[in-house]
């Protein structure tokens, strides 16, 4: 089973890039983040042979799953908190998570695999309420993965997406640049550790020496000043190979993230 995650940074702007990627990358499942559209605005990719599910509320955030090996039991909640910058107002659920069962049915092993496409909150700044929201969001995710949340996570579970956290200092081009900033703090990294304590393994450890994101500003891509923040976590399956499609970050109209592709075997 080949699964890719890609922060597309506006799917309507990059629909043709998605189509080309599906044609050449031979992925079974593609998880997209930051689609930046409502469900009604999401492009129809079913003519490519992939089923699709999308969760989008506005012209920001948004997540999707495209699968050519079945798509059922779609859900958008795992117990995560909502957010409103006015902390006295209702904390509304954001379009940051969508999950589904793929690979089940006749001829498949077991009942398939539960896959989630995740766009973890950025955090903005350590002093910002969005930072504590990020930590609470990740705590809920770890609880779900450990079957602590209502409904629980599946025995075969893959959580992929833009985590907005660099797991190690080596996963950013210059650790000193991030002093006092988000994405590298001990509390954020501890939240990733909680996923591992819940039984998840970081499948993208296979590509620790490659970045997945380069800011558009300051010629970051040309200078290879990037970050490794697009990750796969999995349990009940084994990652056998992984790669970053760095070429997808090149050329006119590219997203600032590259697709991260992992091959899995099922027991």
Tab-separated table of C-alpha atoms in Angstrom:
chain	number	residue	atom	x	y	z
A	1	UNK	CA	0.000	0.000	0.000
A	2	UNK	CA	1.507	3.325	-1.088
A	3	UNK	CA	0.308	6.436	0.737
A	4	UNK	CA	1.318	10.037	0.095
A	5	UNK	CA	0.705	13.221	2.051
A	6	UNK	CA	0.895	16.644	0.452
A	7	UNK	CA	0.092	20.104	1.735
A	8	UNK	CA	-1.202	21.389	-1.582
A	9	UNK	CA	-1.647	25.036	-0.495
A	10	UNK	CA	-4.819	25.563	-2.571
A	11	UNK	CA	-6.106	22.592	-4.526
A	12	UNK	CA	-8.014	24.698	-7.053
A	13	UNK	CA	-4.798	26.504	-7.979
A	14	UNK	CA	-2.938	23.210	-8.326
A	15	UNK	CA	-5.578	20.808	-9.608
A	16	UNK	CA	-3.513	19.884	-12.679
A	17	UNK	CA	-0.476	19.211	-10.500
A	18	UNK	CA	-2.556	16.807	-8.405
A	19	UNK	CA	-3.767	15.044	-11.537
A	20	UNK	CA	-0.223	14.716	-12.885
A	21	UNK	CA	1.024	13.428	-9.536
A	22	UNK	CA	-1.676	10.761	-9.373
A	23	UNK	CA	-0.753	9.615	-12.852
A	24	UNK	CA	2.984	9.303	-12.258
A	25	UNK	CA	3.383	8.465	-8.556
A	26	UNK	CA	1.314	5.242	-8.507
A	27	UNK	CA	-0.049	5.975	-5.032
A	28	UNK	CA	-2.977	4.067	-3.599
A	29	UNK	CA	-3.980	6.903	-1.294
A	30	UNK	CA	-3.242	10.626	-1.480
A	31	UNK	CA	-3.916	12.808	1.548
A	32	UNK	CA	-4.115	16.550	0.927
A	33	UNK	CA	-3.982	19.431	3.385
A	34	UNK	CA	-4.643	23.155	3.137
A	35	UNK	CA	-7.017	22.694	0.228
A	36	UNK	CA	-8.393	26.192	0.913
A	37	UNK	CA	-11.907	25.565	-0.344
A	38	UNK	CA	-15.341	24.413	0.690
A	39	UNK	CA	-16.649	20.937	-0.098
A	40	UNK	CA	-18.643	22.362	-3.010
A	41	UNK	CA	-15.525	23.973	-4.478
A	42	UNK	CA	-13.287	20.896	-4.232
A	43	UNK	CA	-12.363	19.567	-7.706
A	44	UNK	CA	-13.791	16.255	-8.894
A	45	UNK	CA	-10.937	13.772	-9.273
A	46	UNK	CA	-13.119	10.675	-9.646
A	47	UNK	CA	-12.358	10.480	-13.380
A	48	UNK	CA	-8.797	9.499	-12.379
A	49	UNK	CA	-10.040	6.286	-10.751
A	50	UNK	CA	-9.847	7.625	-7.198
A	51	UNK	CA	-12.716	7.991	-4.778
A	52	UNK	CA	-12.583	11.172	-2.753
A	53	UNK	CA	-13.646	12.706	0.538
A	54	UNK	CA	-13.097	16.330	1.501
A	55	UNK	CA	-13.724	18.491	4.555
A	56	UNK	CA	-13.560	22.229	3.948
A	57	UNK	CA	-15.470	25.108	5.477
A	58	UNK	CA	-13.797	28.273	4.191
A	59	UNK	CA	-11.041	29.520	1.900
A	60	UNK	CA	-8.410	28.336	4.387
A	61	UNK	CA	-7.544	24.995	6.036
A	62	UNK	CA	-9.294	22.036	4.375
A	63	UNK	CA	-8.275	18.365	4.130
A	64	UNK	CA	-8.982	15.529	1.705
A	65	UNK	CA	-8.360	11.853	0.994
A	66	UNK	CA	-8.217	10.350	-2.504
A	67	UNK	CA	-8.168	6.539	-2.677
A	68	UNK	CA	-8.156	3.976	-5.470
A	69	UNK	CA	-8.470	1.054	-3.010
A	70	UNK	CA	-11.801	1.893	-1.443
A	71	UNK	CA	-12.995	4.702	0.797
A	72	UNK	CA	-15.533	4.136	3.551
A	73	UNK	CA	-16.393	5.144	7.119
A	74	UNK	CA	-15.427	8.770	6.501
A	75	UNK	CA	-15.215	10.923	9.629
A	76	UNK	CA	-13.926	14.339	10.571
A	77	UNK	CA	-13.726	14.138	14.348
A	78	UNK	CA	-11.424	12.222	16.678
A	79	UNK	CA	-12.178	14.270	19.784
A	80	UNK	CA	-10.147	17.314	18.755
A	81	UNK	CA	-10.866	20.772	20.207
A	82	UNK	CA	-12.116	23.711	18.169
A	83	UNK	CA	-10.674	27.198	18.048
A	84	UNK	CA	-11.809	30.794	18.134
A	85	UNK	CA	-9.397	33.657	18.770
A	86	UNK	CA	-12.085	35.063	21.042
A	87	UNK	CA	-11.642	32.601	23.894
A	88	UNK	CA	-14.995	33.596	25.390
A	89	UNK	CA	-16.829	32.526	22.230
A	90	UNK	CA	-17.721	29.044	20.996
A	91	UNK	CA	-14.602	27.130	19.978
A	92	UNK	CA	-15.683	25.911	16.549
A	93	UNK	CA	-14.279	22.793	14.914
A	94	UNK	CA	-11.859	23.639	12.085
A	95	UNK	CA	-11.427	21.689	8.851
A	96	UNK	CA	-8.138	20.089	9.865
A	97	UNK	CA	-8.832	16.351	9.930
A	98	UNK	CA	-10.517	13.743	7.794
A	99	UNK	CA	-10.236	9.994	8.200
A	100	UNK	CA	-11.489	6.947	6.311
A	101	UNK	CA	-10.976	3.215	5.972
A	102	UNK	CA	-9.106	2.200	2.828
A	103	UNK	CA	-8.005	-1.148	1.431
A	104	UNK	CA	-10.877	-3.208	2.840
A	105	UNK	CA	-13.324	-5.416	0.993
A	106	UNK	CA	-12.987	-8.553	-1.082
A	107	UNK	CA	-9.446	-9.695	-1.660
A	108	UNK	CA	-7.996	-7.339	0.936
A	109	UNK	CA	-6.281	-8.301	4.132
A	110	UNK	CA	-8.552	-7.845	7.129
A	111	UNK	CA	-10.832	-4.846	7.236
A	112	UNK	CA	-8.419	-2.372	5.720
A	113	UNK	CA	-6.493	0.514	7.252
A	114	UNK	CA	-7.795	3.680	8.865
A	115	UNK	CA	-6.012	6.660	7.309
A	116	UNK	CA	-6.242	10.277	8.455
A	117	UNK	CA	-5.222	13.407	6.564
A	118	UNK	CA	-4.214	15.989	9.181
A	119	UNK	CA	-3.415	19.679	9.100
A	120	UNK	CA	-2.089	20.315	12.593
A	121	UNK	CA	-2.565	23.885	13.872
A	122	UNK	CA	0.458	26.090	13.214
A	123	UNK	CA	0.723	27.532	16.705
A	124	UNK	CA	1.654	30.987	15.379
A	125	UNK	CA	3.706	32.103	18.396
A	126	UNK	CA	4.508	30.560	21.758
A	127	UNK	CA	2.505	33.264	23.542
A	128	UNK	CA	-0.480	32.949	21.193
A	129	UNK	CA	-3.638	31.010	22.197
A	130	UNK	CA	-3.178	29.100	18.955
A	131	UNK	CA	-0.086	27.468	20.472
A	132	UNK	CA	-1.981	25.973	23.405
A	133	UNK	CA	-4.722	24.982	20.958
A	134	UNK	CA	-2.095	23.134	18.920
A	135	UNK	CA	-0.947	21.200	21.976
A	136	UNK	CA	-4.500	20.304	22.991
A	137	UNK	CA	-5.260	19.209	19.425
A	138	UNK	CA	-2.257	16.900	19.391
A	139	UNK	CA	-3.098	15.529	22.842
A	140	UNK	CA	-6.537	14.560	21.557
A	141	UNK	CA	-4.925	12.896	18.529
A	142	UNK	CA	-2.628	10.823	20.750
A	143	UNK	CA	-5.614	9.867	22.873
A	144	UNK	CA	-7.453	8.689	19.792
A	145	UNK	CA	-4.442	6.737	18.566
A	146	UNK	CA	-4.200	5.063	21.976
A	147	UNK	CA	-7.924	4.233	21.915
A	148	UNK	CA	-8.591	6.635	24.769
A	149	UNK	CA	-11.014	8.745	22.756
A	150	UNK	CA	-14.630	7.858	22.108
A	151	UNK	CA	-14.707	5.271	19.372
A	152	UNK	CA	-10.959	4.715	19.559
A	153	UNK	CA	-8.406	4.392	16.826
A	154	UNK	CA	-8.164	1.325	14.599
A	155	UNK	CA	-5.614	-1.456	15.071
A	156	UNK	CA	-4.218	-0.474	11.666
A	157	UNK	CA	-3.904	3.278	11.780
A	158	UNK	CA	-1.930	5.754	9.666
A	159	UNK	CA	-1.867	9.445	10.592
A	160	UNK	CA	-0.292	11.613	7.905
A	161	UNK	CA	-0.113	15.284	7.140
A	162	UNK	CA	1.437	18.633	7.853
A	163	UNK	CA	2.299	18.411	11.553
A	164	UNK	CA	3.895	21.863	11.743
A	165	UNK	CA	6.583	20.385	14.005
A	166	UNK	CA	10.180	19.484	13.197
A	167	UNK	CA	10.887	16.367	15.306
A	168	UNK	CA	14.643	17.054	15.665
A	169	UNK	CA	16.995	20.012	15.452
A	170	UNK	CA	18.416	18.415	12.315
A	171	UNK	CA	15.010	18.754	10.662
A	172	UNK	CA	15.439	22.512	10.199
A	173	UNK	CA	18.148	24.232	8.190
A	174	UNK	CA	19.288	26.446	11.070
A	175	UNK	CA	18.133	25.719	14.615
A	176	UNK	CA	19.210	29.171	15.836
A	177	UNK	CA	16.776	30.802	13.391
A	178	UNK	CA	13.921	29.225	15.359
A	179	UNK	CA	14.989	30.302	18.837
A	180	UNK	CA	11.897	31.537	20.635
A	181	UNK	CA	9.604	30.346	17.840
A	182	UNK	CA	7.153	27.509	17.323
A	183	UNK	CA	7.699	24.219	15.462
A	184	UNK	CA	10.781	23.220	17.493
A	185	UNK	CA	9.774	23.712	21.129
A	186	UNK	CA	10.100	20.901	23.691
A	187	UNK	CA	6.333	20.886	24.300
A	188	UNK	CA	5.546	20.413	20.613
A	189	UNK	CA	8.074	17.609	20.300
A	190	UNK	CA	6.729	16.040	23.482
A	191	UNK	CA	3.321	15.952	21.780
A	192	UNK	CA	4.860	13.844	19.009
A	193	UNK	CA	6.393	11.593	21.655
A	194	UNK	CA	2.877	11.051	23.008
A	195	UNK	CA	1.885	9.606	19.636
A	196	UNK	CA	4.705	7.091	19.929
A	197	UNK	CA	3.689	6.217	23.477
A	198	UNK	CA	0.221	5.583	22.050
A	199	UNK	CA	1.735	2.903	19.830
A	200	UNK	CA	2.504	4.891	16.694
A	201	UNK	CA	5.815	4.746	14.827
A	202	UNK	CA	7.139	7.649	12.792
A	203	UNK	CA	7.377	6.028	9.367
A	204	UNK	CA	9.093	9.092	7.938
A	205	UNK	CA	12.181	8.453	10.053
A	206	UNK	CA	13.268	6.700	6.853
A	207	UNK	CA	13.792	10.154	5.306
A	208	UNK	CA	15.332	12.066	8.204
A	209	UNK	CA	17.902	13.677	5.931
A	210	UNK	CA	15.368	15.358	3.637
A	211	UNK	CA	13.231	18.466	4.034
A	212	UNK	CA	9.566	18.552	3.034
A	213	UNK	CA	8.819	22.296	3.226
A	214	UNK	CA	10.592	25.403	1.975
A	215	UNK	CA	9.163	28.891	2.496
A	216	UNK	CA	8.487	30.925	-0.649
A	217	UNK	CA	10.386	33.867	0.814
A	218	UNK	CA	14.141	34.524	0.826
A	219	UNK	CA	14.824	31.893	-1.860
A	220	UNK	CA	14.557	29.184	0.788
A	221	UNK	CA	14.114	26.386	-1.749
A	222	UNK	CA	17.006	27.481	-3.925
A	223	UNK	CA	19.209	27.610	-0.821
A	224	UNK	CA	17.743	24.335	0.516
A	225	UNK	CA	16.739	26.109	3.716
A	226	UNK	CA	13.839	23.850	4.572
A	227	UNK	CA	12.083	21.929	7.305
A	228	UNK	CA	10.900	18.344	7.732
A	229	UNK	CA	7.363	18.833	9.041
A	230	UNK	CA	5.228	16.598	6.781
A	231	UNK	CA	5.122	13.280	8.586
A	232	UNK	CA	3.621	9.794	8.648
A	233	UNK	CA	2.815	7.975	11.904
A	234	UNK	CA	1.578	4.391	11.724
A	235	UNK	CA	0.725	1.309	13.749
A	236	UNK	CA	-0.334	-2.177	12.714
A	237	UNK	CA	1.513	-1.783	9.400
A	238	UNK	CA	5.188	-1.675	8.452
A	239	UNK	CA	6.866	1.075	6.432
A	240	UNK	CA	9.290	-0.405	3.909
A	241	UNK	CA	10.292	2.623	1.863
A	242	UNK	CA	9.834	6.398	1.913
A	243	UNK	CA	10.760	9.344	-0.241
A	244	UNK	CA	10.166	13.051	-0.707
A	245	UNK	CA	9.063	14.051	-4.207
A	246	UNK	CA	11.352	17.079	-4.170
A	247	UNK	CA	10.897	17.661	-7.894
A	248	UNK	CA	7.267	18.597	-7.220
A	249	UNK	CA	8.518	21.650	-5.317
A	250	UNK	CA	10.217	22.945	-8.484
A	251	UNK	CA	8.729	24.898	-11.346
A	252	UNK	CA	6.142	27.615	-11.649
A	253	UNK	CA	3.113	27.340	-9.405
A	254	UNK	CA	4.484	24.750	-6.986
A	255	UNK	CA	3.206	24.357	-3.454
A	256	UNK	CA	5.685	25.264	-0.706
A	257	UNK	CA	5.476	21.619	0.465
A	258	UNK	CA	6.592	18.498	-1.389
A	259	UNK	CA	4.656	15.208	-1.351
A	260	UNK	CA	5.950	12.590	1.100
A	261	UNK	CA	5.382	9.024	-0.095
A	262	UNK	CA	5.612	5.884	2.060
A	263	UNK	CA	5.182	2.231	1.080
A	264	UNK	CA	3.555	0.009	3.710
A	265	UNK	CA	3.080	-3.724	4.077
A	266	UNK	CA	0.161	-5.167	5.995
A	267	UNK	CA	0.556	-8.214	8.246
